[in-house]
Amino acid sequence: MLKLNGYEIILASGSPRRKAFLEKLHIPFKVKVYPSDESYPSSLKGIEITEYIVAKKSEPFKEKIRAKQIIITADTLVCCDNQYLGKPKDVEHAKQMLMFLSGKFHQVITSVGFLTNKKFDIISEITNVEFRKLTYDEIGYYLKIQPPMDKAGAYGIQDWIGEIGVKKINGSYTNVIGLPLSQVIERIQFLTKK
């Protein structure tokens, strides 16, 4: 169990998966989300994109943060063949994304921001994932039973499509879900130590 030493954790994410991860740590936290623009300059690549978005998500908190508060922001992106896949716009877009990822290696990039009243730090993690060749029927079935509209790359590794389609993973499993938990724990421990 993490000792927070009087610190208050605020998760600035509406992701139910990120919330569930923090609940597993058995630490008290609050969820506070401000609307955010997830656009980024086209000159950015890979980790630069997620780190840029994480910094943007922390902006609304900068004027309001108090001593002994830690605001956690996060962003996840999928990269395949130099194309960046965020959340799908609709079911057809999700289908196109999954067909594009089918039979290929891709990277899942997550950046996590930690804002205190003294500083802002970002950690980033990359996990390599390989999908086997997925059939049209499998993709259609997945989109019907577990619509992935809130997931980067249009899939959840913990979902049915991940269970039957992921051939290989190299790196953090929790990163693919949206939060590299071991790194997050280390950063919280560092920020809250006496």
PDB file of C-alpha atoms in Angstrom:
ATOM      1  CA  MET A   1       0.000   0.000   0.000  1.00  0.00           C
ATOM      2  CA  LEU A   2       1.209   3.493  -0.849  1.00  0.00           C
ATOM      3  CA  LYS A   3       1.631   6.013   1.941  1.00  0.00           C
ATOM      4  CA  LEU A   4       0.610   9.451   0.738  1.00  0.00           C
ATOM      5  CA  ASN A   5       1.911  11.396   3.776  1.00  0.00           C
ATOM      6  CA  GLY A   6      -0.954  13.879   3.631  1.00  0.00           C
ATOM      7  CA  TYR A   7      -0.932  14.345  -0.149  1.00  0.00           C
ATOM      8  CA  GLU A   8      -4.174  14.445  -2.118  1.00  0.00           C
ATOM      9  CA  ILE A   9      -4.263  12.665  -5.482  1.00  0.00           C
ATOM     10  CA  ILE A  10      -6.513  14.057  -8.212  1.00  0.00           C
ATOM     11  CA  LEU A  11      -6.937  11.985 -11.367  1.00  0.00           C
ATOM     12  CA  ALA A  12      -7.642  14.337 -14.274  1.00  0.00           C
ATOM     13  CA  SER A  13      -9.000  11.614 -16.543  1.00  0.00           C
ATOM     14  CA  GLY A  14     -12.447  10.295 -17.333  1.00  0.00           C
ATOM     15  CA  SER A  15     -11.045   6.886 -18.287  1.00  0.00           C
ATOM     16  CA  PRO A  16     -12.748   4.130 -16.284  1.00  0.00           C
ATOM     17  CA  ARG A  17      -9.637   1.976 -16.746  1.00  0.00           C
ATOM     18  CA  ARG A  18      -7.299   4.577 -15.223  1.00  0.00           C
ATOM     19  CA  LYS A  19      -9.718   5.056 -12.343  1.00  0.00           C
ATOM     20  CA  ALA A  20      -9.838   1.276 -11.771  1.00  0.00           C
ATOM     21  CA  PHE A  21      -6.026   1.114 -11.694  1.00  0.00           C
ATOM     22  CA  LEU A  22      -5.819   3.776  -8.974  1.00  0.00           C
ATOM     23  CA  GLU A  23      -8.575   2.002  -7.021  1.00  0.00           C
ATOM     24  CA  LYS A  24      -6.422  -1.153  -7.058  1.00  0.00           C
ATOM     25  CA  LEU A  25      -3.685   0.811  -5.275  1.00  0.00           C
ATOM     26  CA  HIS A  26      -6.073   1.317  -2.335  1.00  0.00           C
ATOM     27  CA  ILE A  27      -5.268   5.003  -2.070  1.00  0.00           C
ATOM     28  CA  PRO A  28      -7.808   7.786  -1.751  1.00  0.00           C
ATOM     29  CA  PHE A  29      -8.152   9.962  -4.842  1.00  0.00           C
ATOM     30  CA  LYS A  30     -10.643  12.240  -6.523  1.00  0.00           C
ATOM     31  CA  VAL A  31     -11.515  12.506 -10.196  1.00  0.00           C
ATOM     32  CA  LYS A  32     -11.714  15.995 -11.713  1.00  0.00           C
ATOM     33  CA  VAL A  33     -11.835  16.419 -15.465  1.00  0.00           C
ATOM     34  CA  TYR A  34     -11.822  19.597 -17.523  1.00  0.00           C
ATOM     35  CA  PRO A  35     -12.715  19.511 -21.213  1.00  0.00           C
ATOM     36  CA  SER A  36      -9.504  19.302 -23.204  1.00  0.00           C
ATOM     37  CA  ASP A  37      -8.457  19.787 -26.789  1.00  0.00           C
ATOM     38  CA  GLU A  38      -6.367  16.794 -27.851  1.00  0.00           C
ATOM     39  CA  SER A  39      -5.090  18.364 -31.063  1.00  0.00           C
ATOM     40  CA  TYR A  40      -1.352  18.784 -31.535  1.00  0.00           C
ATOM     41  CA  PRO A  41       1.062  20.374 -34.023  1.00  0.00           C
ATOM     42  CA  SER A  42       1.707  18.124 -37.027  1.00  0.00           C
ATOM     43  CA  SER A  43       5.463  18.511 -36.520  1.00  0.00           C
ATOM     44  CA  LEU A  44       5.319  16.387 -33.339  1.00  0.00           C
ATOM     45  CA  LYS A  45       6.070  12.653 -33.451  1.00  0.00           C
ATOM     46  CA  GLY A  46       5.515   9.718 -31.058  1.00  0.00           C
ATOM     47  CA  ILE A  47       6.158  10.530 -27.410  1.00  0.00           C
ATOM     48  CA  GLU A  48       6.255  14.243 -28.272  1.00  0.00           C
ATOM     49  CA  ILE A  49       2.533  14.009 -29.086  1.00  0.00           C
ATOM     50  CA  THR A  50       1.422  12.334 -25.857  1.00  0.00           C
ATOM     51  CA  GLU A  51       3.665  14.564 -23.734  1.00  0.00           C
ATOM     52  CA  TYR A  52       2.268  17.671 -25.458  1.00  0.00           C
ATOM     53  CA  ILE A  53      -1.335  16.563 -24.827  1.00  0.00           C
ATOM     54  CA  VAL A  54      -0.608  15.637 -21.187  1.00  0.00           C
ATOM     55  CA  ALA A  55       0.868  19.101 -20.606  1.00  0.00           C
ATOM     56  CA  LYS A  56      -2.251  20.689 -22.186  1.00  0.00           C
ATOM     57  CA  LYS A  57      -4.508  18.622 -19.922  1.00  0.00           C
ATOM     58  CA  SER A  58      -2.695  19.921 -16.829  1.00  0.00           C
ATOM     59  CA  GLU A  59      -3.066  23.618 -17.781  1.00  0.00           C
ATOM     60  CA  PRO A  60      -6.517  24.202 -16.177  1.00  0.00           C
ATOM     61  CA  PHE A  61      -5.147  23.001 -12.821  1.00  0.00           C
ATOM     62  CA  LYS A  62      -2.059  25.232 -12.652  1.00  0.00           C
ATOM     63  CA  GLU A  63      -3.811  28.270 -11.151  1.00  0.00           C
ATOM     64  CA  LYS A  64      -5.838  26.217  -8.659  1.00  0.00           C
ATOM     65  CA  ILE A  65      -3.376  23.673  -7.299  1.00  0.00           C
ATOM     66  CA  ARG A  66      -2.632  23.714  -3.582  1.00  0.00           C
ATOM     67  CA  ALA A  67       0.283  22.434  -1.544  1.00  0.00           C
ATOM     68  CA  LYS A  68       0.266  18.652  -1.079  1.00  0.00           C
ATOM     69  CA  GLN A  69      -1.867  18.013  -4.159  1.00  0.00           C
ATOM     70  CA  ILE A  70      -0.771  15.836  -7.077  1.00  0.00           C
ATOM     71  CA  ILE A  71      -2.734  16.150 -10.316  1.00  0.00           C
ATOM     72  CA  ILE A  72      -2.316  13.136 -12.617  1.00  0.00           C
ATOM     73  CA  THR A  73      -3.022  13.580 -16.337  1.00  0.00           C
ATOM     74  CA  ALA A  74      -2.518  10.933 -19.022  1.00  0.00           C
ATOM     75  CA  ASP A  75      -2.730  10.323 -22.744  1.00  0.00           C
ATOM     76  CA  THR A  76      -2.356   7.162 -24.821  1.00  0.00           C
ATOM     77  CA  LEU A  77      -1.680   6.879 -28.539  1.00  0.00           C
ATOM     78  CA  VAL A  78      -1.101   3.964 -30.909  1.00  0.00           C
ATOM     79  CA  CYS A  79       1.592   4.242 -33.594  1.00  0.00           C
ATOM     80  CA  CYS A  80       1.771   1.901 -36.592  1.00  0.00           C
ATOM     81  CA  ASP A  81       3.698   2.455 -39.822  1.00  0.00           C
ATOM     82  CA  ASN A  82       4.314   6.109 -38.843  1.00  0.00           C
ATOM     83  CA  GLN A  83       0.586   6.745 -38.436  1.00  0.00           C
ATOM     84  CA  TYR A  84      -0.862   7.847 -35.102  1.00  0.00           C
ATOM     85  CA  LEU A  85      -4.167   6.435 -33.937  1.00  0.00           C
ATOM     86  CA  GLY A  86      -6.106   8.059 -31.140  1.00  0.00           C
ATOM     87  CA  LYS A  87      -9.721   7.287 -30.278  1.00  0.00           C
ATOM     88  CA  PRO A  88     -11.969   6.384 -33.213  1.00  0.00           C
ATOM     89  CA  LYS A  89     -14.556   8.929 -34.380  1.00  0.00           C
ATOM     90  CA  ASP A  90     -17.230   6.306 -35.044  1.00  0.00           C
ATOM     91  CA  VAL A  91     -17.699   2.558 -35.561  1.00  0.00           C
ATOM     92  CA  GLU A  92     -16.575   2.686 -39.207  1.00  0.00           C
ATOM     93  CA  HIS A  93     -13.389   4.506 -38.174  1.00  0.00           C
ATOM     94  CA  ALA A  94     -12.801   1.874 -35.457  1.00  0.00           C
ATOM     95  CA  LYS A  95     -13.189  -0.875 -38.072  1.00  0.00           C
ATOM     96  CA  GLN A  96     -10.636   0.829 -40.348  1.00  0.00           C
ATOM     97  CA  MET A  97      -8.178   1.154 -37.452  1.00  0.00           C
ATOM     98  CA  LEU A  98      -8.454  -2.524 -36.515  1.00  0.00           C
ATOM     99  CA  MET A  99      -8.066  -3.623 -40.139  1.00  0.00           C
ATOM    100  CA  PHE A 100      -4.963  -1.401 -40.351  1.00  0.00           C
ATOM    101  CA  LEU A 101      -3.453  -2.916 -37.160  1.00  0.00           C
ATOM    102  CA  SER A 102      -4.331  -6.494 -38.163  1.00  0.00           C
ATOM    103  CA  GLY A 103      -1.268  -8.680 -38.704  1.00  0.00           C
ATOM    104  CA  LYS A 104       1.169  -5.919 -37.705  1.00  0.00           C
ATOM    105  CA  PHE A 105       3.396  -4.717 -34.905  1.00  0.00           C
ATOM    106  CA  HIS A 106       2.490  -1.382 -33.372  1.00  0.00           C
ATOM    107  CA  GLN A 107       3.544   0.743 -30.433  1.00  0.00           C
ATOM    108  CA  VAL A 108       1.321   1.918 -27.607  1.00  0.00           C
ATOM    109  CA  ILE A 109       2.641   5.162 -26.140  1.00  0.00           C
ATOM    110  CA  THR A 110       1.347   6.523 -22.842  1.00  0.00           C
ATOM    111  CA  SER A 111       2.540   9.678 -21.139  1.00  0.00           C
ATOM    112  CA  VAL A 112       1.523  10.560 -17.590  1.00  0.00           C
ATOM    113  CA  GLY A 113       1.857  14.035 -16.096  1.00  0.00           C
ATOM    114  CA  PHE A 114       2.314  14.794 -12.402  1.00  0.00           C
ATOM    115  CA  LEU A 115       1.557  18.382 -11.422  1.00  0.00           C
ATOM    116  CA  THR A 116       2.330  19.714  -7.931  1.00  0.00           C
ATOM    117  CA  ASN A 117       2.447  23.291  -6.711  1.00  0.00           C
ATOM    118  CA  LYS A 118       6.226  23.164  -7.247  1.00  0.00           C
ATOM    119  CA  LYS A 119       6.732  21.392 -10.576  1.00  0.00           C
ATOM    120  CA  PHE A 120       5.351  19.407 -13.485  1.00  0.00           C
ATOM    121  CA  ASP A 121       6.925  16.078 -14.475  1.00  0.00           C
ATOM    122  CA  ILE A 122       6.077  13.657 -17.261  1.00  0.00           C
ATOM    123  CA  ILE A 123       6.872   9.964 -17.537  1.00  0.00           C
ATOM    124  CA  SER A 124       6.367   8.061 -20.782  1.00  0.00           C
ATOM    125  CA  GLU A 125       6.254   4.385 -21.647  1.00  0.00           C
ATOM    126  CA  ILE A 126       6.233   2.519 -24.964  1.00  0.00           C
ATOM    127  CA  THR A 127       4.920  -1.037 -25.316  1.00  0.00           C
ATOM    128  CA  ASN A 128       5.289  -3.045 -28.524  1.00  0.00           C
ATOM    129  CA  VAL A 129       2.273  -5.140 -29.489  1.00  0.00           C
ATOM    130  CA  GLU A 130       1.734  -7.558 -32.381  1.00  0.00           C
ATOM    131  CA  PHE A 131      -1.707  -8.522 -33.655  1.00  0.00           C
ATOM    132  CA  ARG A 132      -2.215 -11.722 -35.589  1.00  0.00           C
ATOM    133  CA  LYS A 133      -4.211 -11.355 -38.808  1.00  0.00           C
ATOM    134  CA  LEU A 134      -7.778 -10.593 -37.714  1.00  0.00           C
ATOM    135  CA  THR A 135     -10.777 -11.631 -39.811  1.00  0.00           C
ATOM    136  CA  TYR A 136     -13.535  -9.223 -40.832  1.00  0.00           C
ATOM    137  CA  ASP A 137     -15.968 -11.322 -38.791  1.00  0.00           C
ATOM    138  CA  GLU A 138     -13.800 -11.048 -35.662  1.00  0.00           C
ATOM    139  CA  ILE A 139     -13.516  -7.281 -36.037  1.00  0.00           C
ATOM    140  CA  GLY A 140     -17.259  -6.949 -36.641  1.00  0.00           C
ATOM    141  CA  TYR A 141     -18.086  -9.131 -33.644  1.00  0.00           C
ATOM    142  CA  TYR A 142     -15.782  -7.134 -31.365  1.00  0.00           C
ATOM    143  CA  LEU A 143     -17.259  -3.821 -32.463  1.00  0.00           C
ATOM    144  CA  LYS A 144     -20.713  -5.222 -31.722  1.00  0.00           C
ATOM    145  CA  ILE A 145     -19.992  -6.641 -28.249  1.00  0.00           C
ATOM    146  CA  GLN A 146     -17.436  -4.124 -26.918  1.00  0.00           C
ATOM    147  CA  PRO A 147     -17.474  -0.847 -28.877  1.00  0.00           C
ATOM    148  CA  PRO A 148     -14.000   0.668 -28.309  1.00  0.00           C
ATOM    149  CA  MET A 149     -14.928   4.296 -28.914  1.00  0.00           C
ATOM    150  CA  ASP A 150     -12.964   5.546 -25.885  1.00  0.00           C
ATOM    151  CA  LYS A 151      -9.775   3.585 -26.640  1.00  0.00           C
ATOM    152  CA  ALA A 152      -6.690   4.631 -28.591  1.00  0.00           C
ATOM    153  CA  GLY A 153      -6.242   2.409 -31.628  1.00  0.00           C
ATOM    154  CA  ALA A 154      -9.861   1.213 -31.291  1.00  0.00           C
ATOM    155  CA  TYR A 155      -9.092  -1.733 -29.018  1.00  0.00           C
ATOM    156  CA  GLY A 156      -8.541  -2.771 -25.443  1.00  0.00           C
ATOM    157  CA  ILE A 157      -5.903  -5.445 -24.872  1.00  0.00           C
ATOM    158  CA  GLN A 158      -8.037  -6.621 -21.941  1.00  0.00           C
ATOM    159  CA  ASP A 159     -11.088  -6.943 -24.229  1.00  0.00           C
ATOM    160  CA  TRP A 160     -12.138  -9.972 -26.281  1.00  0.00           C
ATOM    161  CA  ILE A 161     -10.200  -8.758 -29.345  1.00  0.00           C
ATOM    162  CA  GLY A 162      -7.022  -8.443 -27.280  1.00  0.00           C
ATOM    163  CA  GLU A 163      -7.438 -11.891 -25.795  1.00  0.00           C
ATOM    164  CA  ILE A 164      -7.888 -13.584 -29.166  1.00  0.00           C
ATOM    165  CA  GLY A 165      -5.860 -11.243 -31.374  1.00  0.00           C
ATOM    166  CA  VAL A 166      -2.702 -10.149 -29.572  1.00  0.00           C
ATOM    167  CA  LYS A 167       0.113 -12.445 -30.630  1.00  0.00           C
ATOM    168  CA  LYS A 168       2.963 -10.814 -28.733  1.00  0.00           C
ATOM    169  CA  ILE A 169       3.579  -7.995 -26.257  1.00  0.00           C
ATOM    170  CA  ASN A 170       6.911  -6.510 -25.231  1.00  0.00           C
ATOM    171  CA  GLY A 171       6.666  -4.039 -22.368  1.00  0.00           C
ATOM    172  CA  SER A 172       4.104  -2.933 -19.826  1.00  0.00           C
ATOM    173  CA  TYR A 173       0.682  -4.577 -20.142  1.00  0.00           C
ATOM    174  CA  THR A 174      -0.949  -1.852 -18.021  1.00  0.00           C
ATOM    175  CA  ASN A 175       0.540   0.763 -20.347  1.00  0.00           C
ATOM    176  CA  VAL A 176      -1.497  -0.679 -23.221  1.00  0.00           C
ATOM    177  CA  ILE A 177      -4.631  -0.296 -21.086  1.00  0.00           C
ATOM    178  CA  GLY A 178      -3.760   3.353 -20.440  1.00  0.00           C
ATOM    179  CA  LEU A 179      -1.518   3.722 -17.379  1.00  0.00           C
ATOM    180  CA  PRO A 180       1.997   2.294 -16.870  1.00  0.00           C
ATOM    181  CA  LEU A 181       1.187   1.401 -13.281  1.00  0.00           C
ATOM    182  CA  SER A 182       4.647   0.474 -11.977  1.00  0.00           C
ATOM    183  CA  GLN A 183       6.066   3.808 -13.167  1.00  0.00           C
ATOM    184  CA  VAL A 184       3.080   5.689 -11.724  1.00  0.00           C
ATOM    185  CA  ILE A 185       3.586   4.031  -8.319  1.00  0.00           C
ATOM    186  CA  GLU A 186       7.289   4.936  -8.325  1.00  0.00           C
ATOM    187  CA  ARG A 187       6.525   8.572  -9.195  1.00  0.00           C
ATOM    188  CA  ILE A 188       3.826   8.888  -6.504  1.00  0.00           C
ATOM    189  CA  GLN A 189       6.216   7.385  -3.943  1.00  0.00           C
ATOM    190  CA  PHE A 190       8.913   9.867  -4.972  1.00  0.00           C
ATOM    191  CA  LEU A 191       6.584  12.886  -4.820  1.00  0.00           C
ATOM    192  CA  THR A 192       5.037  11.965  -1.457  1.00  0.00           C
ATOM    193  CA  LYS A 193       8.144  10.874   0.434  1.00  0.00           C
ATOM    194  CA  LYS A 194       8.923  12.791   3.615  1.00  0.00           C
TER     195      LYS A 194
END
